[in-house]
């Protein structure tokens, strides 16, 4: 689940995305201030637009909205008040974490890409990375699937040149850190950080 709010650019509407869907696949139905967006064929809900949201909820964010248990409870209450029976649940585990690069091998179909196995605590993710400085043994910042980058990019499972990739190893620039170097390359952390630990920025 991702939420987005930009009163200046979009108006007083909270946009909630649950699943990706092509524009031609979706349809809408409206109950009060809530528009449910769903897949025409499967009828599965892919998102909600909540209009006049400031009459229900104060949102300080401008862009991606930080998710919390309280925020999700508030949204569920708005849905309920507008006659929508669905209840949203959200995975609130950290999406930016410290990763330990356990192995690196060349991508078979791309000279500048490497296939990395990255330990992020409870699991090891396969991540295809194009940074010239990535190497085995490093502690790095991993944006897991579902993370929303400062640019607004949502991290998804992908396939790069035929190889599955789950997540992204981040540079300081991609994380919008102050004084980030302009040259290409991932951010390498001090070795004392624990794999799986949340990365705050």
Phi, psi and omega in degrees: 000133174231144179233145184219136179216126176214094187298321181292315187274325188248334187105184185278059185230127174270123180260122179242123179249127179253325182210150175286143174204142177290148184306321183286348181270348191252157174224174185227149166219145187240135173234108180059237181269008184244125170256122175269131179254129185216160178286127184302319185280309187271344184068009181287135179291129178251348178174177176222146165248125178250112182275157180052040189294333182291345175282348178251328198208139175266120180245119181275332185294149173233095189125218177301137182262130178294129181271141176211166178301318181297316180299315181295320177299317179298317180295318178298324178294320178296316178301313181299316181296336180260015173082016178264125187274345182290151177238133180272142170236155184216143175273111184262012176295150184300139181260344173248114186225164174282133177240152175246118181285107184274332177204156179218130174222154182294142174290133183292339186242012182205121184298324188265003181252146175236148176259118184247141169259118189239118178282121179243032177102272184275350181207166174246125183257142170268120183232125174275126187229136180256005182290136182291339186257008180290140181205157177301140176094350182283152165261129188224170174263125179248128169268112182282166177303131184102345178293146174249116180290158177306333179285349185099350178296131177262128181281129183229161168300138183218174173228119183250112183052042175088001181245124179297143180220130183238090179115183182217135171273125195260149169266164177298323181295317180296331178274000180057038178284146179297146179059030178294136178295149182276335181290157183291146176149146180283162175278123178257126184267163175295149190291347184284348181289146181267137175299132181096344179295140179295140176258118181263134176209000000 
